[in-house]
Short mmCIF file of C-alpha atoms in Angstrom, two decimals:
data_model
loop_
_atom_site.label_atom_id
_atom_site.label_comp_id
_atom_site.label_asym_id
_atom_site.label_seq_id
_atom_site.Cartn_x
_atom_site.Cartn_y
_atom_site.Cartn_z
CA GLY A 1 17.56 -53.37 -29.46
CA VAL A 2 16.40 -52.43 -32.95
CA PRO A 3 18.48 -53.70 -35.91
CA LEU A 4 19.16 -50.80 -38.31
CA THR A 5 21.47 -50.15 -41.25
CA HIS A 6 23.36 -46.87 -41.50
CA HIS A 7 21.17 -45.84 -44.43
CA GLN A 8 17.97 -46.55 -42.42
CA MET A 9 19.37 -44.58 -39.51
CA GLN A 10 19.97 -41.52 -41.66
CA SER A 11 16.59 -41.82 -43.39
CA LEU A 12 14.61 -42.08 -40.14
CA THR A 13 16.60 -39.34 -38.29
CA ILE A 14 17.81 -39.61 -34.72
CA LYS A 15 14.58 -38.27 -33.20
CA VAL A 16 12.41 -40.90 -34.88
CA VAL A 17 14.79 -43.70 -33.83
CA ILE A 18 14.62 -42.51 -30.20
CA ASP A 19 10.82 -42.29 -30.42
CA ARG A 20 10.67 -45.90 -31.66
CA LEU A 21 12.90 -47.06 -28.84
CA ILE A 22 10.60 -45.30 -26.36
CA GLN A 23 7.50 -46.88 -27.91
CA ARG A 24 9.11 -50.31 -27.51
CA ASN A 25 9.84 -49.47 -23.85
CA LEU A 26 13.58 -49.63 -24.47
CA TRP A 27 14.24 -46.63 -22.23
CA PRO A 28 17.80 -47.53 -21.10
CA ILE A 29 18.99 -47.81 -24.71
CA ALA A 30 17.18 -44.59 -25.67
CA ALA A 31 18.68 -42.72 -22.70
CA ARG A 32 22.23 -43.95 -23.43
CA MET A 33 21.80 -43.01 -27.08
CA CYS A 34 20.76 -39.47 -26.07
CA ASP A 35 23.79 -39.14 -23.79
CA HIS A 36 26.16 -40.51 -26.43
CA LEU A 37 24.88 -38.09 -29.09
CA CYS A 38 24.87 -35.14 -26.62
CA ILE A 39 21.20 -34.42 -27.32
CA PRO A 40 19.83 -31.58 -25.10
CA GLU A 41 18.17 -32.88 -21.94
CA GLU A 42 14.63 -31.64 -22.72
CA GLU A 43 14.64 -33.40 -26.11
CA GLY A 44 16.68 -36.38 -24.95
CA ALA A 45 17.14 -38.09 -21.57
CA SER A 46 14.50 -36.03 -19.73
CA ARG A 47 11.85 -36.89 -22.32
CA VAL A 48 12.82 -40.57 -22.22
CA LYS A 49 12.67 -40.80 -18.42
CA LYS A 50 9.39 -38.89 -18.23
CA HIS A 51 7.87 -41.40 -20.68
CA TRP A 52 9.08 -44.20 -18.42
CA ALA A 53 7.53 -42.56 -15.36
CA CYS A 54 4.18 -42.09 -17.11
CA TRP A 55 4.27 -45.73 -18.22
CA LYS A 56 5.06 -46.83 -14.67
CA VAL A 57 2.10 -44.88 -13.31
CA ALA A 58 -0.24 -46.53 -15.81
CA GLN A 59 0.89 -50.11 -15.10
CA GLN A 60 -1.62 -52.33 -13.32
CA ASP A 61 1.08 -54.18 -11.36
CA SER A 62 2.11 -50.88 -9.74
CA ILE A 63 -1.28 -50.76 -8.00
CA HIS A 64 0.04 -53.26 -5.44
CA ILE A 65 2.69 -50.69 -4.39
CA SER A 66 1.54 -47.86 -2.15
CA ASP A 67 1.24 -44.50 -3.89
CA GLU A 68 3.78 -42.97 -1.55
CA MET A 69 6.35 -45.68 -2.28
CA LEU A 70 5.78 -45.49 -6.05
CA ALA A 71 6.17 -41.70 -6.02
CA ALA A 72 9.40 -42.06 -4.03
CA LYS A 73 10.69 -44.70 -6.50
CA ILE A 74 9.96 -42.42 -9.46
CA LYS A 75 11.67 -39.54 -7.68
CA GLN A 76 14.72 -41.73 -7.00
CA LYS A 77 15.01 -42.62 -10.67
CA LEU A 78 14.53 -39.09 -11.96
CA GLN A 79 16.17 -36.93 -9.30
CA ASP A 80 19.42 -36.40 -11.22
CA THR A 81 17.66 -35.50 -14.46
CA PRO A 82 17.18 -31.76 -15.03
CA GLY A 83 14.01 -30.39 -16.62
CA ILE A 84 11.69 -33.15 -15.42
CA SER A 85 8.08 -31.98 -14.99
CA TYR A 86 6.45 -33.90 -12.14
CA ALA A 87 3.25 -32.02 -12.95
CA ASP A 88 3.06 -33.85 -16.31
CA ILE A 89 3.54 -37.19 -14.56
CA ALA A 90 0.88 -36.21 -12.01
CA ARG A 91 -1.54 -35.45 -14.87
CA LYS A 92 -0.99 -38.97 -16.13
CA ALA A 93 -1.78 -40.29 -12.66
CA ILE A 94 -5.02 -38.27 -12.66
CA GLU A 95 -5.93 -39.77 -16.06
CA CYS A 96 -5.34 -43.21 -14.56
CA LYS A 97 -7.69 -42.44 -11.64
CA ARG A 98 -4.87 -42.36 -9.11
CA PRO A 99 -5.41 -39.03 -7.28
CA GLU A 100 -3.32 -39.93 -4.22
CA LEU A 101 -0.33 -40.81 -6.41
CA ALA A 102 -0.76 -37.53 -8.30
CA TYR A 103 -0.77 -35.67 -4.97
CA GLN A 104 2.42 -37.43 -3.85
CA LEU A 105 4.15 -36.63 -7.16
CA LEU A 106 3.19 -32.94 -6.90
CA ASN A 107 5.24 -32.70 -3.72
CA TYR A 108 8.33 -32.92 -5.98
CA GLU A 109 7.16 -30.29 -8.50
CA THR A 110 9.20 -27.10 -8.26
CA ARG A 111 6.92 -24.82 -10.32
CA ALA A 112 4.34 -23.43 -7.93
CA SER A 113 1.85 -22.43 -10.65
CA GLN A 114 1.71 -25.98 -12.08
CA GLN A 115 1.60 -27.49 -8.61
CA ILE A 116 -1.25 -25.29 -7.38
CA ARG A 117 -3.40 -25.74 -10.49
CA LEU A 118 -3.34 -29.54 -10.18
CA LEU A 119 -3.92 -29.45 -6.42
CA ILE A 120 -7.14 -27.55 -7.09
CA GLN A 121 -8.08 -30.11 -9.74
CA LEU A 122 -7.48 -32.84 -7.13
CA GLN A 123 -9.72 -30.88 -4.71
CA ARG A 124 -6.81 -30.51 -2.30
CA TYR A 125 -7.94 -26.97 -1.62
CA ASN A 126 -6.19 -26.48 1.70
CA ALA A 127 -2.85 -27.62 0.25
CA ALA A 128 -3.32 -25.38 -2.81
CA LEU A 129 -3.97 -22.35 -0.60
CA GLU A 130 -0.95 -23.09 1.61
CA LYS A 131 1.30 -23.46 -1.45
CA ALA A 132 0.01 -20.15 -2.86
CA VAL A 133 0.70 -18.37 0.42
CA ALA A 134 4.18 -19.91 0.71
CA ASN A 135 4.94 -18.93 -2.90
CA GLY A 136 4.75 -15.26 -1.89
CA ASP A 137 3.38 -13.98 -5.21
CA SER A 138 0.28 -11.85 -4.64
CA TYR A 139 -1.10 -12.37 -8.16
CA THR A 140 -0.90 -16.16 -7.77
CA LEU A 141 -2.63 -15.94 -4.40
CA TYR A 142 -5.46 -13.78 -5.80
CA ASP A 143 -5.94 -16.27 -8.67
CA VAL A 144 -6.07 -19.23 -6.27
CA ILE A 145 -8.57 -17.46 -4.00
CA ALA A 146 -10.77 -16.70 -7.02
CA ASP A 147 -10.61 -20.35 -8.18
CA LEU A 148 -11.38 -21.70 -4.72
CA ARG A 149 -14.34 -19.36 -4.41
CA ASP A 150 -15.72 -20.72 -7.71
CA TYR A 151 -15.10 -24.42 -6.99
CA MET A 152 -15.95 -24.72 -3.28
CA PRO A 153 -19.29 -24.44 -1.48
CA ALA A 154 -19.61 -20.97 0.05
CA LEU A 155 -19.48 -22.09 3.70
CA ASN A 156 -16.49 -24.36 3.12
CA PHE A 157 -14.67 -21.60 1.26
CA GLN A 158 -15.24 -19.05 4.04
CA SER A 159 -14.10 -21.56 6.65
CA LEU A 160 -10.90 -22.28 4.68
CA ILE A 161 -10.10 -18.61 4.08
CA THR A 162 -10.62 -17.57 7.69
CA SER A 163 -8.27 -20.35 8.85
CA ASN A 164 -5.35 -18.75 6.98
CA LYS A 165 -4.52 -15.21 8.18
CA LYS A 166 -2.51 -14.13 5.16
CA ALA A 167 -5.05 -15.47 2.67
CA LEU A 168 -7.85 -13.79 4.64
CA LYS A 169 -5.98 -10.47 4.49
CA TYR A 170 -5.73 -10.67 0.69
CA TYR A 171 -9.35 -11.79 0.32
CA LEU A 172 -10.63 -8.89 2.44
CA LYS A 173 -8.53 -6.49 0.37
CA TYR A 174 -10.13 -7.90 -2.79
CA LEU A 175 -13.64 -7.57 -1.31
CA LYS A 176 -12.93 -3.99 -0.26
CA TYR A 177 -12.86 -2.92 -3.92
CA TRP A 178 -15.12 -5.46 -5.61
CA ASN A 179 -17.77 -6.74 -3.20
CA ARG A 180 -18.59 -4.48 -0.25
CA ASP A 181 -21.65 -6.52 0.78
CA MET A 182 -19.55 -9.68 1.13
CA LEU A 183 -16.91 -7.67 3.02
CA PHE A 184 -19.52 -6.63 5.61
CA GLN A 185 -20.68 -10.24 5.83
CA MET A 186 -17.13 -11.54 6.41
CA HIS A 187 -16.45 -8.97 9.15
CA GLY A 188 -19.77 -9.85 10.79
CA GLN A 189 -19.07 -13.59 10.75
CA ASN A 190 -15.66 -12.99 12.33
CA ASP A 191 -17.16 -10.64 14.97
CA ASP A 192 -14.76 -7.97 13.73
CA PHE A 193 -17.00 -5.03 14.55
CA ILE A 194 -14.16 -2.49 14.41
CA SER A 195 -13.40 -3.35 10.77
CA GLN A 196 -17.12 -3.37 10.00
CA GLY A 197 -17.45 0.11 11.46
CA LEU A 198 -14.45 1.39 9.53
CA CYS A 199 -16.08 0.11 6.32
CA ARG A 200 -19.18 2.14 7.12
CA VAL A 201 -17.01 5.21 7.70
CA GLU A 202 -15.41 4.70 4.27
CA ASP A 203 -18.84 4.31 2.68
CA SER A 204 -19.98 7.58 4.27
CA PHE A 205 -17.44 9.47 2.14
CA PHE A 206 -19.33 8.39 -0.99
CA ASP A 207 -22.81 9.24 0.31
CA ILE A 208 -24.21 12.25 -1.51
CA THR A 209 -26.41 13.90 1.13
CA VAL A 210 -25.39 14.94 4.64
CA GLU A 211 -28.28 12.91 6.07
CA ASN A 212 -26.96 9.72 4.46
CA LYS A 213 -23.42 10.48 5.66
CA ILE A 214 -24.65 10.94 9.23
CA THR A 215 -26.73 7.74 9.05
CA SER A 216 -23.67 5.74 7.91
CA LEU A 217 -21.56 7.23 10.71
CA LYS A 218 -24.21 6.45 13.32
CA ASP A 219 -24.22 2.82 12.19
CA ALA A 220 -20.40 2.85 12.39
CA LYS A 221 -20.60 4.23 15.91
CA MET A 222 -22.85 1.33 16.93
CA ASP A 223 -20.28 -1.12 15.52
CA PHE A 224 -17.49 0.59 17.48
CA MET A 225 -19.55 0.27 20.65
CA ARG A 226 -19.69 -3.50 20.12
CA GLY A 227 -15.98 -3.73 19.27
CA LYS A 228 -12.94 -3.99 21.50
CA GLY A 229 -9.56 -2.30 21.65
CA GLN A 230 -9.83 1.09 19.93
CA GLY A 231 -13.63 1.07 19.96
CA GLU A 232 -14.00 3.87 22.52
CA PHE A 233 -11.57 6.16 20.69
CA LEU A 234 -13.24 5.49 17.32
CA GLN A 235 -16.66 6.27 18.84
CA SER A 236 -15.36 9.65 19.93
CA VAL A 237 -13.84 10.44 16.53
CA THR A 238 -17.01 9.35 14.73
CA GLU A 239 -19.19 11.51 16.98
CA GLU A 240 -16.88 14.45 16.26
CA GLN A 241 -17.28 13.90 12.51
CA ILE A 242 -21.08 13.77 12.82
CA LYS A 243 -20.91 17.05 14.74
CA LEU A 244 -18.71 18.58 12.01
CA TYR A 245 -21.12 17.52 9.23
CA ARG A 246 -24.01 19.17 11.06
CA CYS A 247 -21.99 22.33 11.63
CA GLN A 248 -20.96 22.48 7.96
CA GLN A 249 -24.56 21.92 6.81
CA SER A 250 -25.66 24.78 9.07
CA LEU A 251 -22.96 27.07 7.62
CA GLU A 252 -24.02 26.25 4.06
CA ASP A 253 -27.64 27.04 4.92
CA GLU A 254 -26.82 30.31 6.72
CA LEU A 255 -24.40 31.55 4.05
CA ARG A 256 -26.54 30.19 1.19
CA SER A 257 -23.46 28.46 -0.18
CA PRO A 258 -24.40 24.85 -1.05
CA LYS A 259 -21.69 22.18 -1.34
CA SER A 260 -18.96 24.52 -0.15
CA PHE A 261 -18.21 23.27 3.37
CA VAL A 262 -19.38 19.64 3.72
CA GLY A 263 -16.42 17.31 3.33
CA LEU A 264 -13.79 19.79 4.51
CA SER A 265 -11.65 19.23 7.61
CA ILE A 266 -11.98 21.53 10.64
CA HIS A 267 -8.79 23.30 9.54
CA GLN A 268 -10.09 23.80 6.00
CA THR A 269 -13.47 24.96 7.29
CA ILE A 270 -11.96 27.67 9.49
CA VAL A 271 -9.56 28.86 6.77
CA LYS A 272 -12.41 29.04 4.24
CA LEU A 273 -14.56 31.05 6.65
CA VAL A 274 -11.67 33.48 7.16
CA CYS A 275 -11.15 33.76 3.40
CA ASP A 276 -14.88 34.47 3.00
CA GLY A 277 -14.69 37.24 5.59
CA GLN A 278 -16.61 35.26 8.21
CA ASP A 279 -14.11 35.75 11.05
CA LYS A 280 -16.77 35.57 13.78
CA LYS A 281 -18.13 32.27 12.47
CA ALA A 282 -14.57 30.96 12.19
CA ASP A 283 -14.03 31.79 15.87
CA ASN A 284 -17.31 30.05 16.77
CA VAL A 285 -16.16 26.89 14.96
CA ARG A 286 -12.86 27.10 16.83
CA LYS A 287 -14.67 27.24 20.18
CA GLU A 288 -17.15 24.51 19.28
CA PHE A 289 -14.43 22.04 18.27
CA LYS A 290 -11.91 23.18 20.90
CA VAL A 291 -9.20 23.99 18.38
CA PRO A 292 -5.93 24.82 20.25
CA GLU A 293 -5.14 28.53 20.24
CA ARG A 294 -1.75 28.13 18.54
CA LYS A 295 -3.27 26.08 15.75
CA TYR A 296 -6.08 28.63 15.35
CA TRP A 297 -3.56 31.48 14.96
CA PHE A 298 -1.76 29.57 12.24
CA MET A 299 -5.11 29.04 10.49
CA MET A 300 -6.05 32.70 10.72
CA THR A 301 -2.64 33.80 9.45
CA ALA A 302 -2.92 31.44 6.47
CA GLY A 303 -6.50 32.44 5.72
CA LEU A 304 -6.05 36.23 5.92
CA SER A 305 -2.82 36.20 3.89
CA SER A 306 -4.33 33.94 1.20
CA LYS A 307 -7.08 36.51 0.54
CA ARG A 308 -4.51 39.37 0.69
CA ASP A 309 -6.29 41.04 3.60
CA TRP A 310 -3.19 42.75 4.96
CA ASP A 311 -5.15 45.20 7.10
CA GLY A 312 -7.11 42.32 8.59
CA LEU A 313 -3.89 40.40 9.24
CA GLU A 314 -2.33 43.38 11.02
CA LYS A 315 -5.50 43.91 13.07
CA PHE A 316 -5.52 40.24 14.03
CA SER A 317 -1.83 40.37 15.05
CA ARG A 318 -2.66 43.24 17.44
CA SER A 319 -5.71 41.55 18.96
CA LYS A 320 -3.51 40.00 21.66
CA LYS A 321 0.03 38.77 22.17
CA SER A 322 0.70 36.19 19.45
CA PRO A 323 1.07 32.64 20.87
CA ILE A 324 3.01 31.64 17.73
CA GLY A 325 5.33 34.62 17.59
CA TYR A 326 5.60 36.83 14.51
CA VAL A 327 7.86 34.82 12.22
CA PRO A 328 4.78 33.00 10.76
CA PHE A 329 3.34 36.43 9.88
CA VAL A 330 6.58 37.30 8.08
CA GLU A 331 6.49 33.98 6.19
CA ALA A 332 2.82 34.53 5.21
CA CYS A 333 3.56 37.98 3.78
CA LEU A 334 6.67 36.89 1.89
CA LYS A 335 4.75 33.94 0.43
CA TYR A 336 2.76 36.52 -1.55
CA ASP A 337 5.77 38.81 -2.23
CA GLN A 338 4.67 41.44 0.29
CA LYS A 339 8.05 42.50 1.69
CA HIS A 340 6.71 45.83 2.88
CA GLU A 341 4.01 44.07 4.95
CA ALA A 342 6.56 41.59 6.28
CA GLU A 343 8.71 44.43 7.70
CA LYS A 344 5.87 45.36 10.06
CA TYR A 345 6.21 42.03 11.81
CA ILE A 346 10.01 41.67 11.69
CA HIS A 347 10.28 44.53 14.20
CA LYS A 348 7.98 42.60 16.57
CA VAL A 349 10.27 39.57 16.55
CA PRO A 350 12.64 39.46 19.60
CA PRO A 351 16.15 40.77 18.70
CA GLU A 352 17.79 37.40 19.37
CA GLU A 353 15.48 35.78 16.77
CA ARG A 354 15.38 38.62 14.23
CA VAL A 355 18.25 37.51 11.96
CA LYS A 356 16.21 34.66 10.46
CA PRO A 357 13.28 36.83 9.22
CA TYR A 358 15.74 39.41 7.86
CA LEU A 359 17.38 36.63 5.82
CA MET A 360 13.96 35.40 4.69
CA ALA A 361 13.23 38.91 3.43
CA GLY A 362 16.63 39.06 1.69
CA ASP A 363 17.79 42.07 3.76
CA LEU A 364 21.42 41.02 4.29
CA GLU A 365 22.60 44.36 5.69
CA LYS A 366 20.04 44.42 8.50
CA ALA A 367 20.66 40.72 9.16
CA CYS A 368 24.40 41.46 9.42
CA GLU A 369 23.89 44.37 11.84
CA GLN A 370 21.42 42.43 13.97
CA ALA A 371 23.78 39.42 14.21
CA TYR A 372 26.57 41.79 15.34
CA VAL A 373 24.31 43.42 17.93
CA ASN A 374 23.47 39.92 19.16
CA LYS A 375 27.24 39.18 19.26
CA ASN A 376 26.50 35.87 17.53
CA VAL A 377 29.34 34.62 15.32
CA ARG A 378 27.28 31.71 14.00
CA GLU A 379 24.60 34.06 12.73
CA LEU A 380 27.27 36.25 11.10
CA ILE A 381 28.65 33.18 9.31
CA ARG A 382 25.12 32.27 8.20
CA VAL A 383 24.64 35.74 6.72
CA LEU A 384 28.08 35.51 5.08
CA GLU A 385 27.07 32.27 3.34
CA ARG A 386 24.15 34.14 1.74
CA CYS A 387 26.36 36.91 0.39
CA GLY A 388 27.32 36.81 -3.28
CA THR A 389 29.59 38.95 -5.42
CA ALA A 390 26.99 41.73 -5.37
CA ASN A 391 27.26 41.95 -1.58
CA ARG A 392 31.02 42.44 -1.29
CA ASN A 393 30.69 45.37 1.13
CA VAL A 394 28.50 43.31 3.46
CA SER A 395 30.96 40.41 3.26
CA GLU A 396 33.90 42.65 4.23
CA ARG A 397 31.91 44.13 7.10
CA ILE A 398 31.03 40.65 8.39
CA HIS A 399 34.70 39.57 8.32
CA GLY A 400 35.51 42.65 10.39
CA TYR A 401 32.70 41.94 12.89
CA ILE A 402 33.83 38.32 13.27
CA THR A 403 37.41 39.48 13.98
CA ASN A 404 36.17 41.94 16.62
CA LEU A 405 34.00 39.32 18.35
CA GLN A 406 36.77 36.74 18.40
#
């Protein structure tokens, strides 16, 4: 021990006395003193035992014990002590040129960030990557990938990343936004031609001229031809997009309207042509791209109503029997507050379906009468639910109709 008077004890303070006991390697006495005085673990017993562990690592006689056994012995001594940092002890082992012992000690460290950082320092790159993946924190994994890329030779790094599917997924996501050239290279090395082609498709969106867009898509098509799985389907879609770009470029040239069509979908292209009064060209686009008739009628209805061409909409509705019915025409008119125009189409709706458009138009009386003609109690109840205090007469009439039908 250390002989001290009470006055010396008070002058030195408890912390200094414990520090002196530690420096003299009197750890058991220091630990018991901390327990007796109820000193918090981090300042007391944990600090004392960590000092012992660091001393043990640095001792020459411990070299004759295997690193695995010494790490297990330290763990056995410290396992009941909260707040122990095995990373700090591992750092001491690194200072003492004992990397294997440091690695063994890191197996007991509970803080992933401390564990991973030292594993990288020990050049245990595979273990560091596995720990980062197991940790489940995406930010930690991105940091580890960035560190490994800086520390490892390029070929070794790529080999390590490709061996871990989850790490590869995160790395490719990083490259997608920050290094497109490397992303192409990675896909090429992995013979992932589908992903390589999809990257080219994405790049085509940012090309300025139509010629460059088409060139990028042609390259993508070649990649899809070399790929497996969905390659055939993607080839077809890519060819369709090339065809659409050429069609849109032709429309811009013919209508002398630069940068107005390229980049739009087929749906948007047809609607824009209708809005611009180019109905014939819209129909040609429909035929060229084999747009289903029902879909085309919805497009025409949306386009004509958006430019308030009510005469054109009525003319179109009479061109042939509507494959979509006439409720969409009612909806299109009411969207622009054209109740008078909507009434033209409500009369074309079959009687058994006419209650809904009447309700859409807010005509509760006609909806009520039509529901009664249809002898449909459910529709009468639906109309009743829409009636307020201002429609008391309609409400009373509905109650009477329901009684008659029941």
